[in-house]
Short mmCIF file of C-alpha atoms in Angstrom, two decimals:
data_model
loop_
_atom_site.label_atom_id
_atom_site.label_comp_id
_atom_site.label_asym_id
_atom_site.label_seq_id
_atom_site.Cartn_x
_atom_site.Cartn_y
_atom_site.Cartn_z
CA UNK A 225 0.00 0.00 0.00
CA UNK A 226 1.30 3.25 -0.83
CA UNK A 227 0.52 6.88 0.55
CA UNK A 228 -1.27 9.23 -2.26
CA UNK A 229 -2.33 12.88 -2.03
CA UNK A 230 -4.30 11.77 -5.21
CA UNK A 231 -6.94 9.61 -5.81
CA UNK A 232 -9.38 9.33 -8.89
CA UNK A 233 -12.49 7.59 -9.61
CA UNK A 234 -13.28 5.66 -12.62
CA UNK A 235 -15.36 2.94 -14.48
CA UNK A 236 -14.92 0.08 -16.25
CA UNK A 237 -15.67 0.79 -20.20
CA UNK A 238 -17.15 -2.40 -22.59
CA UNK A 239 -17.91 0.28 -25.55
CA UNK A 240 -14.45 0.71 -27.34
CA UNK A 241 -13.21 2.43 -30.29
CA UNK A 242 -12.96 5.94 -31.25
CA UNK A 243 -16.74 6.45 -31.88
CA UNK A 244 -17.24 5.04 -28.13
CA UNK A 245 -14.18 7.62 -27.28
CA UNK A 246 -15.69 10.70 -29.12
CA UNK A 247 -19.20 9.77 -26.63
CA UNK A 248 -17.30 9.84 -23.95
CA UNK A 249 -15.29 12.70 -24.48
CA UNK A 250 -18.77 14.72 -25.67
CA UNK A 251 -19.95 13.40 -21.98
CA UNK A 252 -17.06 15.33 -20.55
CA UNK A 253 -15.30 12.01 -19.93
CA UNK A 254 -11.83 10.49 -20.74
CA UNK A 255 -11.13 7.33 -22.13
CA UNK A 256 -8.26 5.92 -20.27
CA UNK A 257 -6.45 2.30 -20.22
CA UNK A 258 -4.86 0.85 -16.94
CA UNK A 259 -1.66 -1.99 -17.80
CA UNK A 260 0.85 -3.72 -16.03
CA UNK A 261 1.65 -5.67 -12.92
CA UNK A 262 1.18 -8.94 -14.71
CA UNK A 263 -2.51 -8.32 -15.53
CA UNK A 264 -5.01 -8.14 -18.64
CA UNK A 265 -5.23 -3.64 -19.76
CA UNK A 266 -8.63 -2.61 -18.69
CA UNK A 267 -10.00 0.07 -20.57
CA UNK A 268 -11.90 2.87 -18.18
CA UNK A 269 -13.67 6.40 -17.98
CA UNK A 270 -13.09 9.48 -15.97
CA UNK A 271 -14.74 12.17 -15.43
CA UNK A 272 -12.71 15.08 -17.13
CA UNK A 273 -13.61 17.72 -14.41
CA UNK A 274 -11.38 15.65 -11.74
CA UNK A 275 -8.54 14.79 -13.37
CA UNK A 276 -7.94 18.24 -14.91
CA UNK A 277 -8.28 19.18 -10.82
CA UNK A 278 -5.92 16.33 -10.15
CA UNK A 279 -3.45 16.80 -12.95
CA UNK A 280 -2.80 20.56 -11.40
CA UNK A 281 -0.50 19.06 -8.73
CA UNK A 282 3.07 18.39 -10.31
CA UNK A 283 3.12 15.05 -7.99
CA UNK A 284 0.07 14.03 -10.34
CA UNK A 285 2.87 13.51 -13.37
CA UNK A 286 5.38 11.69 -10.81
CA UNK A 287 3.97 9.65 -7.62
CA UNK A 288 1.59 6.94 -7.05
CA UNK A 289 -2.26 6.99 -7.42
CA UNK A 290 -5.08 5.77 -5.98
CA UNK A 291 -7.32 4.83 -8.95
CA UNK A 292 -10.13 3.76 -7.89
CA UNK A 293 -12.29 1.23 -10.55
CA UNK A 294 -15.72 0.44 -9.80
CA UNK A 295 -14.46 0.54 -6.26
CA UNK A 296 -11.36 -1.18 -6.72
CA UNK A 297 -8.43 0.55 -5.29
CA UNK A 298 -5.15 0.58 -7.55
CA UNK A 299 -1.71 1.89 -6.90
CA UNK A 300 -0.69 3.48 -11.10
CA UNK A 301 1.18 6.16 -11.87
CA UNK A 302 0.66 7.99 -14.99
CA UNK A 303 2.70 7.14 -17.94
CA UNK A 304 1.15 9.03 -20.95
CA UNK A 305 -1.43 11.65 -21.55
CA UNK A 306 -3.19 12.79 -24.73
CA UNK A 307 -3.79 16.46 -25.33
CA UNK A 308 -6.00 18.40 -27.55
CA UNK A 309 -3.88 20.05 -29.58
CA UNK A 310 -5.18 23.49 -29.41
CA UNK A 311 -7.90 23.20 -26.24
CA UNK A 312 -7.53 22.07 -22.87
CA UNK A 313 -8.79 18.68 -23.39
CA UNK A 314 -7.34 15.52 -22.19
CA UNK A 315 -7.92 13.09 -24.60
CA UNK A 316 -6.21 10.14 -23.19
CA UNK A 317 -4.72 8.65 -20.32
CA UNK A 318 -2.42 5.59 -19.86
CA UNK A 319 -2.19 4.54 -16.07
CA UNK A 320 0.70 1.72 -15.57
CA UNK A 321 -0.30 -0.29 -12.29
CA UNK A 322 2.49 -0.06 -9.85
CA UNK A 323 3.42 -3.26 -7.09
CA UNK A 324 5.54 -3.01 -4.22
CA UNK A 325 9.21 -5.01 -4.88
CA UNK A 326 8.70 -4.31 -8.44
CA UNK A 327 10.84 -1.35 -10.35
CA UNK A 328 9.34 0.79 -12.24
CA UNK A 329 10.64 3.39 -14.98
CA UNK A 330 8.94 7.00 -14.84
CA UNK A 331 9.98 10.35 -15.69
CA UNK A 332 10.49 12.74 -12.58
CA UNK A 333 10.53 16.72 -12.89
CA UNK A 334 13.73 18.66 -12.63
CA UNK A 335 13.63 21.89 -9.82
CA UNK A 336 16.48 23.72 -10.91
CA UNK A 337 17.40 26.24 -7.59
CA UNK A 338 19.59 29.60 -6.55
CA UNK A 339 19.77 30.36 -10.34
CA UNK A 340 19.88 33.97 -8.98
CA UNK A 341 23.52 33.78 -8.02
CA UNK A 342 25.20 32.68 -11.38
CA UNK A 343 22.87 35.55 -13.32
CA UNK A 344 23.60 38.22 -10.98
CA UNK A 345 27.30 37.07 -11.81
CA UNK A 346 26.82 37.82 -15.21
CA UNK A 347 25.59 34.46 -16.59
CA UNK A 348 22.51 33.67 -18.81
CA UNK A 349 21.29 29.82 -17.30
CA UNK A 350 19.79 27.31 -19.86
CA UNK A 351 18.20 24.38 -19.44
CA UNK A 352 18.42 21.26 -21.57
CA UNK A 353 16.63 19.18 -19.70
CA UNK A 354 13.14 18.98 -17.46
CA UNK A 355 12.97 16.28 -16.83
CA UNK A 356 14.66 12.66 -15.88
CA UNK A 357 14.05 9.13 -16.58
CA UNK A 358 14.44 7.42 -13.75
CA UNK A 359 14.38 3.70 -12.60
CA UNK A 360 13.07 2.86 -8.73
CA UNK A 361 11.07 0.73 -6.50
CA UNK A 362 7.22 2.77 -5.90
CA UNK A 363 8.77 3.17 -2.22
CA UNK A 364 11.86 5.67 -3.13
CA UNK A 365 9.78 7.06 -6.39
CA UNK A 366 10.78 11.09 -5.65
CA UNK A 367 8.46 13.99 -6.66
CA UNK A 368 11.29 15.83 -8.25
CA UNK A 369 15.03 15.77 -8.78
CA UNK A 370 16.30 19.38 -7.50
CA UNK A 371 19.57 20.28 -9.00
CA UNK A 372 21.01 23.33 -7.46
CA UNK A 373 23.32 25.87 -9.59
CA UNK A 374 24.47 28.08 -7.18
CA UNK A 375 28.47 27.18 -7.55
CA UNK A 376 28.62 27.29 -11.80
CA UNK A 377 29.76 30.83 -13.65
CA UNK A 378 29.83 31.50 -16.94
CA UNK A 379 30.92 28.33 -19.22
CA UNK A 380 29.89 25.84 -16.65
CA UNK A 381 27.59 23.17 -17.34
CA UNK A 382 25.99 20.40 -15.04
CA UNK A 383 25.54 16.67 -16.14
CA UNK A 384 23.40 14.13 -15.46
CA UNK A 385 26.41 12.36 -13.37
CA UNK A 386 26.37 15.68 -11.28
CA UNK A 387 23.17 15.16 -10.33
CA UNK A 388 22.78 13.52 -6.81
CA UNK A 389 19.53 11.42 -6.87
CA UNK A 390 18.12 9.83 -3.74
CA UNK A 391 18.82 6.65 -2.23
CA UNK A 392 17.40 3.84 -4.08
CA UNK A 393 16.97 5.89 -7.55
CA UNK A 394 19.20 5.46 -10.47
CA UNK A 395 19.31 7.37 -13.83
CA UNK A 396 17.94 5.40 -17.15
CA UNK A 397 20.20 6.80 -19.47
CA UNK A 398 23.35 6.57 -17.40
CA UNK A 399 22.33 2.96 -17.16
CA UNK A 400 22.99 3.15 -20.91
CA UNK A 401 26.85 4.14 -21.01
CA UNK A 402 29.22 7.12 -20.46
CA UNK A 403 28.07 9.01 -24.06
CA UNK A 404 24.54 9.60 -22.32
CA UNK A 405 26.43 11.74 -19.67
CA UNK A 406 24.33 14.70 -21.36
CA UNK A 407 24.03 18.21 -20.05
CA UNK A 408 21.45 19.28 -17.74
CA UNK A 409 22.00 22.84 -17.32
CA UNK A 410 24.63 25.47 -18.92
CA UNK A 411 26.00 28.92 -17.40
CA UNK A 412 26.45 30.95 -20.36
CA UNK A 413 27.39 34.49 -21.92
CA UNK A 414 24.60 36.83 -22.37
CA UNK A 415 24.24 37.53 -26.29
CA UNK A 416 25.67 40.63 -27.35
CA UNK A 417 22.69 43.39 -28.21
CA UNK A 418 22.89 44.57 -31.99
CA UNK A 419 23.95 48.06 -30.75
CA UNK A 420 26.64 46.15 -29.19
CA UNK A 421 27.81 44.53 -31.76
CA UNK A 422 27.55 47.28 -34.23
CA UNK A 423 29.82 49.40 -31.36
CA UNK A 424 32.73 46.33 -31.79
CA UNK A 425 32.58 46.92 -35.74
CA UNK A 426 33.27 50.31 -35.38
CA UNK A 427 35.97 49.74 -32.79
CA UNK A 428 37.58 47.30 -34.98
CA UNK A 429 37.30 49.63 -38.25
CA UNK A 430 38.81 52.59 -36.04
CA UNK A 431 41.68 50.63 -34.87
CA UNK A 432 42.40 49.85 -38.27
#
């Protein structure tokens, strides 16, 4: 059993395909699937008021649920959602069921903290990433990865092996090898304005 802030209602769905979808959707429900944990998909409905609630707490993208299925409580964490592409419609949600001893693979948000320091030095921060695949048992499953970039000046850069992740947590694409050492988060130069630029031309052309 696992503690959840979130828990969402839903029923089972018989009446498939997208015409059954576009009813559901026109009932202000989603069609959503639930997989995993050794156990046939079940295909389900939610009611599209709750999980656009639900789905406002960051945790909602990176801890355990309670989905509860015609009164049938399941621990799943959310591994895909379909958006409208131009409203704020969910369209689709895939829910992987989640088992205690078992690891599971999720992406966790990145909290990227004291970026003040290295800008009032001068520095322009970038982030590559904002998120990171991650590989853990439900138990140590984090709500975020903070990485803090207080110490870097201009030219720095963090990777993913600079990033200390909790106990019991390990990166998926370190797991891969050394080239997937990729950069989280850079310190660089601010861009020269135009006017600034145009000022070095002339400097150059009077020097000459």
């Amino acid at each position: 059993m696992f503690m959840s802030t979130i828990e969402l209602t839903a029923n089972v769905r018989s009446d498939l395909g997208k015409g059954a979808s576009r009813r559901l959707r026109h009932a202000d429900l989603i069609p959503a699937v639930v997989y995993g944990a050794n156990k046939d998909a079940v295909s389900i409905a939610l009611e599209h008021r709750l999980v656009i609630k639900a789905q406002e707490q960051e945790s909602f993208y990176s801890q355990v649920i309670n989905l509860v299925i015609d009164g049938e409580k399941n621990d799943v964490i959310v591994k895909d959602i379909q958006r409208h592409p131009f409203k704020p419609k969910i369209m689709h949600v895939d829910f992987l069921r989640v088992v205690a001893g078992q690891e599971i693979h999720t992406t966790i948000p990145v909290h990227f903290v004291n970026e003040d320091k290295p800008a009032k030095a001068g520095g322009v921060v970038s982030h590559h990433v904002t998120e990171i695949e991650i590989a853990c048992l439900p138990k140590d499953l984090p709500e975020f990865i903070e990485v803090d970039v207080a110490a870097l000046k201009v030219g720095d850069s963090l990777h993913l092996t600079d990033v200390t992740l909790p106990a019991g947590v390990s990166s998926v694409e370190l797991a891969k090898g050394e080239d997937h050492d990729v950069a989280i988060v850079t310190v660089d130069k601010p861009k020269a304005s135009a006017a600034d630029e145009d000022d070095a031309d002339e400097a150059e052309t009077d020097a000459e």
